[in-house]
Amino acid sequence: MQSRREYLNTMRTRYRQARSRSEKSQILDELQETLGYARKYAIAALNAKPEQARRRQSRISYGGPLCQDKVSSSLSYTSPLCPPCVFPLKEREG
């Protein structure tokens, strides 16, 4: 997948620098053969802005050990959650 993105980015720069319609047509033909894209999809992909690697956001932790204690103690009395959801909380408690 990474090599496909790199190839598409290099073709995108070539496509934007192409002067004539025939050059662009040759680039489209090459892209169709290499990646197997439909012609209209290839045009849209070449005209799109280059993709940059997205950074994943880290999850925000709401509450700390104090909240975990309250949740686990309330779950010990009445357990509305399914067992796979409850066991990790009980393991932390123990």
mmCIF file with all atom_site columns, C-alpha atoms in Angstrom:
data_model
loop_
_atom_site.group_PDB
_atom_site.id
_atom_site.type_symbol
_atom_site.label_atom_id
_atom_site.label_alt_id
_atom_site.label_comp_id
_atom_site.label_asym_id
_atom_site.label_entity_id
_atom_site.label_seq_id
_atom_site.pdbx_PDB_ins_code
_atom_site.Cartn_x
_atom_site.Cartn_y
_atom_site.Cartn_z
_atom_site.occupancy
_atom_site.B_iso_or_equiv
_atom_site.pdbx_formal_charge
_atom_site.auth_seq_id
_atom_site.auth_comp_id
_atom_site.auth_asym_id
_atom_site.auth_atom_id
_atom_site.pdbx_PDB_model_num
ATOM 1  C CA . MET A 1 1  ? 0.000   0.000   0.000   1.00 0.00 ? 1  MET A CA 1
ATOM 2  C CA . GLN A 1 2  ? 2.861   2.359   0.839   1.00 0.00 ? 2  GLN A CA 1
ATOM 3  C CA . SER A 1 3  ? 4.569   1.769   -2.506  1.00 0.00 ? 3  SER A CA 1
ATOM 4  C CA . ARG A 1 4  ? 1.278   2.433   -4.297  1.00 0.00 ? 4  ARG A CA 1
ATOM 5  C CA . ARG A 1 5  ? 1.019   5.808   -2.564  1.00 0.00 ? 5  ARG A CA 1
ATOM 6  C CA . GLU A 1 6  ? 4.610   6.666   -3.426  1.00 0.00 ? 6  GLU A CA 1
ATOM 7  C CA . TYR A 1 7  ? 4.049   5.703   -7.053  1.00 0.00 ? 7  TYR A CA 1
ATOM 8  C CA . LEU A 1 8  ? 0.849   7.748   -7.188  1.00 0.00 ? 8  LEU A CA 1
ATOM 9  C CA . ASN A 1 9  ? 2.624   10.774  -5.697  1.00 0.00 ? 9  ASN A CA 1
ATOM 10 C CA . THR A 1 10 ? 5.424   10.602  -8.287  1.00 0.00 ? 10 THR A CA 1
ATOM 11 C CA . MET A 1 11 ? 2.893   10.213  -11.091 1.00 0.00 ? 11 MET A CA 1
ATOM 12 C CA . ARG A 1 12 ? 0.935   13.138  -9.664  1.00 0.00 ? 12 ARG A CA 1
ATOM 13 C CA . THR A 1 13 ? 3.956   15.432  -9.969  1.00 0.00 ? 13 THR A CA 1
ATOM 14 C CA . ARG A 1 14 ? 4.645   14.194  -13.510 1.00 0.00 ? 14 ARG A CA 1
ATOM 15 C CA . TYR A 1 15 ? 0.987   14.729  -14.438 1.00 0.00 ? 15 TYR A CA 1
ATOM 16 C CA . ARG A 1 16 ? 0.986   18.282  -13.112 1.00 0.00 ? 16 ARG A CA 1
ATOM 17 C CA . GLN A 1 17 ? 4.214   19.127  -14.937 1.00 0.00 ? 17 GLN A CA 1
ATOM 18 C CA . ALA A 1 18 ? 3.004   17.686  -18.249 1.00 0.00 ? 18 ALA A CA 1
ATOM 19 C CA . ARG A 1 19 ? 2.508   20.382  -20.874 1.00 0.00 ? 19 ARG A CA 1
ATOM 20 C CA . SER A 1 20 ? 0.371   18.735  -23.528 1.00 0.00 ? 20 SER A CA 1
ATOM 21 C CA . ARG A 1 21 ? -2.712  16.578  -23.504 1.00 0.00 ? 21 ARG A CA 1
ATOM 22 C CA . SER A 1 22 ? -0.807  13.729  -25.169 1.00 0.00 ? 22 SER A CA 1
ATOM 23 C CA . GLU A 1 23 ? 1.722   13.630  -22.309 1.00 0.00 ? 23 GLU A CA 1
ATOM 24 C CA . LYS A 1 24 ? -1.099  13.519  -19.782 1.00 0.00 ? 24 LYS A CA 1
ATOM 25 C CA . SER A 1 25 ? -2.786  10.778  -21.770 1.00 0.00 ? 25 SER A CA 1
ATOM 26 C CA . GLN A 1 26 ? 0.410   8.686   -21.729 1.00 0.00 ? 26 GLN A CA 1
ATOM 27 C CA . ILE A 1 27 ? 0.712   9.135   -17.969 1.00 0.00 ? 27 ILE A CA 1
ATOM 28 C CA . LEU A 1 28 ? -2.924  8.067   -17.543 1.00 0.00 ? 28 LEU A CA 1
ATOM 29 C CA . ASP A 1 29 ? -2.360  4.993   -19.716 1.00 0.00 ? 29 ASP A CA 1
ATOM 30 C CA . GLU A 1 30 ? 0.691   4.021   -17.668 1.00 0.00 ? 30 GLU A CA 1
ATOM 31 C CA . LEU A 1 31 ? -1.214  4.504   -14.410 1.00 0.00 ? 31 LEU A CA 1
ATOM 32 C CA . GLN A 1 32 ? -4.107  2.404   -15.694 1.00 0.00 ? 32 GLN A CA 1
ATOM 33 C CA . GLU A 1 33 ? -1.802  -0.464  -16.636 1.00 0.00 ? 33 GLU A CA 1
ATOM 34 C CA . THR A 1 34 ? 0.234   -0.342  -13.443 1.00 0.00 ? 34 THR A CA 1
ATOM 35 C CA . LEU A 1 35 ? -2.443  0.145   -10.786 1.00 0.00 ? 35 LEU A CA 1
ATOM 36 C CA . GLY A 1 36 ? -5.500  -1.077  -12.668 1.00 0.00 ? 36 GLY A CA 1
ATOM 37 C CA . TYR A 1 37 ? -7.495  2.100   -12.015 1.00 0.00 ? 37 TYR A CA 1
ATOM 38 C CA . ALA A 1 38 ? -10.387 3.180   -14.216 1.00 0.00 ? 38 ALA A CA 1
ATOM 39 C CA . ARG A 1 39 ? -9.551  6.216   -16.324 1.00 0.00 ? 39 ARG A CA 1
ATOM 40 C CA . LYS A 1 40 ? -11.889 8.655   -14.549 1.00 0.00 ? 40 LYS A CA 1
ATOM 41 C CA . TYR A 1 41 ? -10.707 7.449   -11.137 1.00 0.00 ? 41 TYR A CA 1
ATOM 42 C CA . ALA A 1 42 ? -7.084  7.877   -12.235 1.00 0.00 ? 42 ALA A CA 1
ATOM 43 C CA . ILE A 1 43 ? -7.785  11.455  -13.359 1.00 0.00 ? 43 ILE A CA 1
ATOM 44 C CA . ALA A 1 44 ? -9.410  12.238  -10.009 1.00 0.00 ? 44 ALA A CA 1
ATOM 45 C CA . ALA A 1 45 ? -6.519  10.627  -8.113  1.00 0.00 ? 45 ALA A CA 1
ATOM 46 C CA . LEU A 1 46 ? -3.924  12.596  -10.074 1.00 0.00 ? 46 LEU A CA 1
ATOM 47 C CA . ASN A 1 47 ? -5.743  15.897  -9.604  1.00 0.00 ? 47 ASN A CA 1
ATOM 48 C CA . ALA A 1 48 ? -6.194  15.387  -5.852  1.00 0.00 ? 48 ALA A CA 1
ATOM 49 C CA . LYS A 1 49 ? -3.856  16.881  -3.288  1.00 0.00 ? 49 LYS A CA 1
ATOM 50 C CA . PRO A 1 50 ? -1.009  14.578  -2.234  1.00 0.00 ? 50 PRO A CA 1
ATOM 51 C CA . GLU A 1 51 ? -1.773  12.420  0.774   1.00 0.00 ? 51 GLU A CA 1
ATOM 52 C CA . GLN A 1 52 ? 0.362   12.825  3.826   1.00 0.00 ? 52 GLN A CA 1
ATOM 53 C CA . ALA A 1 53 ? 0.767   10.204  6.486   1.00 0.00 ? 53 ALA A CA 1
ATOM 54 C CA . ARG A 1 54 ? -1.808  10.716  9.186   1.00 0.00 ? 54 ARG A CA 1
ATOM 55 C CA . ARG A 1 55 ? -0.752  10.640  12.776  1.00 0.00 ? 55 ARG A CA 1
ATOM 56 C CA . ARG A 1 56 ? -3.014  8.699   15.061  1.00 0.00 ? 56 ARG A CA 1
ATOM 57 C CA . GLN A 1 57 ? -4.285  10.582  18.040  1.00 0.00 ? 57 GLN A CA 1
ATOM 58 C CA . SER A 1 58 ? -3.697  9.019   21.386  1.00 0.00 ? 58 SER A CA 1
ATOM 59 C CA . ARG A 1 59 ? -6.778  8.263   23.405  1.00 0.00 ? 59 ARG A CA 1
ATOM 60 C CA . ILE A 1 60 ? -7.621  10.601  26.227  1.00 0.00 ? 60 ILE A CA 1
ATOM 61 C CA . SER A 1 61 ? -8.078  8.935   29.577  1.00 0.00 ? 61 SER A CA 1
ATOM 62 C CA . TYR A 1 62 ? -11.088 10.261  31.464  1.00 0.00 ? 62 TYR A CA 1
ATOM 63 C CA . GLY A 1 63 ? -10.866 9.617   35.156  1.00 0.00 ? 63 GLY A CA 1
ATOM 64 C CA . GLY A 1 64 ? -8.099  7.970   37.028  1.00 0.00 ? 64 GLY A CA 1
ATOM 65 C CA . PRO A 1 65 ? -7.768  5.209   39.575  1.00 0.00 ? 65 PRO A CA 1
ATOM 66 C CA . LEU A 1 66 ? -10.360 6.918   41.773  1.00 0.00 ? 66 LEU A CA 1
ATOM 67 C CA . CYS A 1 67 ? -13.026 6.609   39.078  1.00 0.00 ? 67 CYS A CA 1
ATOM 68 C CA . GLN A 1 68 ? -11.988 3.034   38.316  1.00 0.00 ? 68 GLN A CA 1
ATOM 69 C CA . ASP A 1 69 ? -12.494 2.106   41.975  1.00 0.00 ? 69 ASP A CA 1
ATOM 70 C CA . LYS A 1 70 ? -15.973 3.617   42.021  1.00 0.00 ? 70 LYS A CA 1
ATOM 71 C CA . VAL A 1 71 ? -16.936 1.870   38.805  1.00 0.00 ? 71 VAL A CA 1
ATOM 72 C CA . SER A 1 72 ? -15.612 -1.494  39.908  1.00 0.00 ? 72 SER A CA 1
ATOM 73 C CA . SER A 1 73 ? -17.310 -1.242  43.321  1.00 0.00 ? 73 SER A CA 1
ATOM 74 C CA . SER A 1 74 ? -20.645 -0.353  41.713  1.00 0.00 ? 74 SER A CA 1
ATOM 75 C CA . LEU A 1 75 ? -20.259 -3.263  39.299  1.00 0.00 ? 75 LEU A CA 1
ATOM 76 C CA . SER A 1 76 ? -19.766 -5.699  42.134  1.00 0.00 ? 76 SER A CA 1
ATOM 77 C CA . TYR A 1 77 ? -23.312 -4.975  43.397  1.00 0.00 ? 77 TYR A CA 1
ATOM 78 C CA . THR A 1 78 ? -25.188 -4.925  40.098  1.00 0.00 ? 78 THR A CA 1
ATOM 79 C CA . SER A 1 79 ? -23.550 -5.915  36.851  1.00 0.00 ? 79 SER A CA 1
ATOM 80 C CA . PRO A 1 80 ? -25.385 -4.527  33.810  1.00 0.00 ? 80 PRO A CA 1
ATOM 81 C CA . LEU A 1 81 ? -22.325 -5.170  31.633  1.00 0.00 ? 81 LEU A CA 1
ATOM 82 C CA . CYS A 1 82 ? -21.514 -8.402  29.905  1.00 0.00 ? 82 CYS A CA 1
ATOM 83 C CA . PRO A 1 83 ? -18.792 -10.589 31.511  1.00 0.00 ? 83 PRO A CA 1
ATOM 84 C CA . PRO A 1 84 ? -16.024 -9.728  28.986  1.00 0.00 ? 84 PRO A CA 1
ATOM 85 C CA . CYS A 1 85 ? -16.486 -6.056  29.905  1.00 0.00 ? 85 CYS A CA 1
ATOM 86 C CA . VAL A 1 86 ? -16.544 -6.699  33.657  1.00 0.00 ? 86 VAL A CA 1
ATOM 87 C CA . PHE A 1 87 ? -13.540 -9.012  34.005  1.00 0.00 ? 87 PHE A CA 1
ATOM 88 C CA . PRO A 1 88 ? -10.893 -6.449  32.987  1.00 0.00 ? 88 PRO A CA 1
ATOM 89 C CA . LEU A 1 89 ? -12.265 -4.076  35.626  1.00 0.00 ? 89 LEU A CA 1
ATOM 90 C CA . LYS A 1 90 ? -12.233 -6.776  38.298  1.00 0.00 ? 90 LYS A CA 1
ATOM 91 C CA . GLU A 1 91 ? -8.654  -7.722  37.387  1.00 0.00 ? 91 GLU A CA 1
ATOM 92 C CA . ARG A 1 92 ? -7.574  -4.143  37.972  1.00 0.00 ? 92 ARG A CA 1
ATOM 93 C CA . GLU A 1 93 ? -9.399  -4.138  41.283  1.00 0.00 ? 93 GLU A CA 1
ATOM 94 C CA . GLY A 1 94 ? -7.804  -7.349  42.575  1.00 0.00 ? 94 GLY A CA 1
#
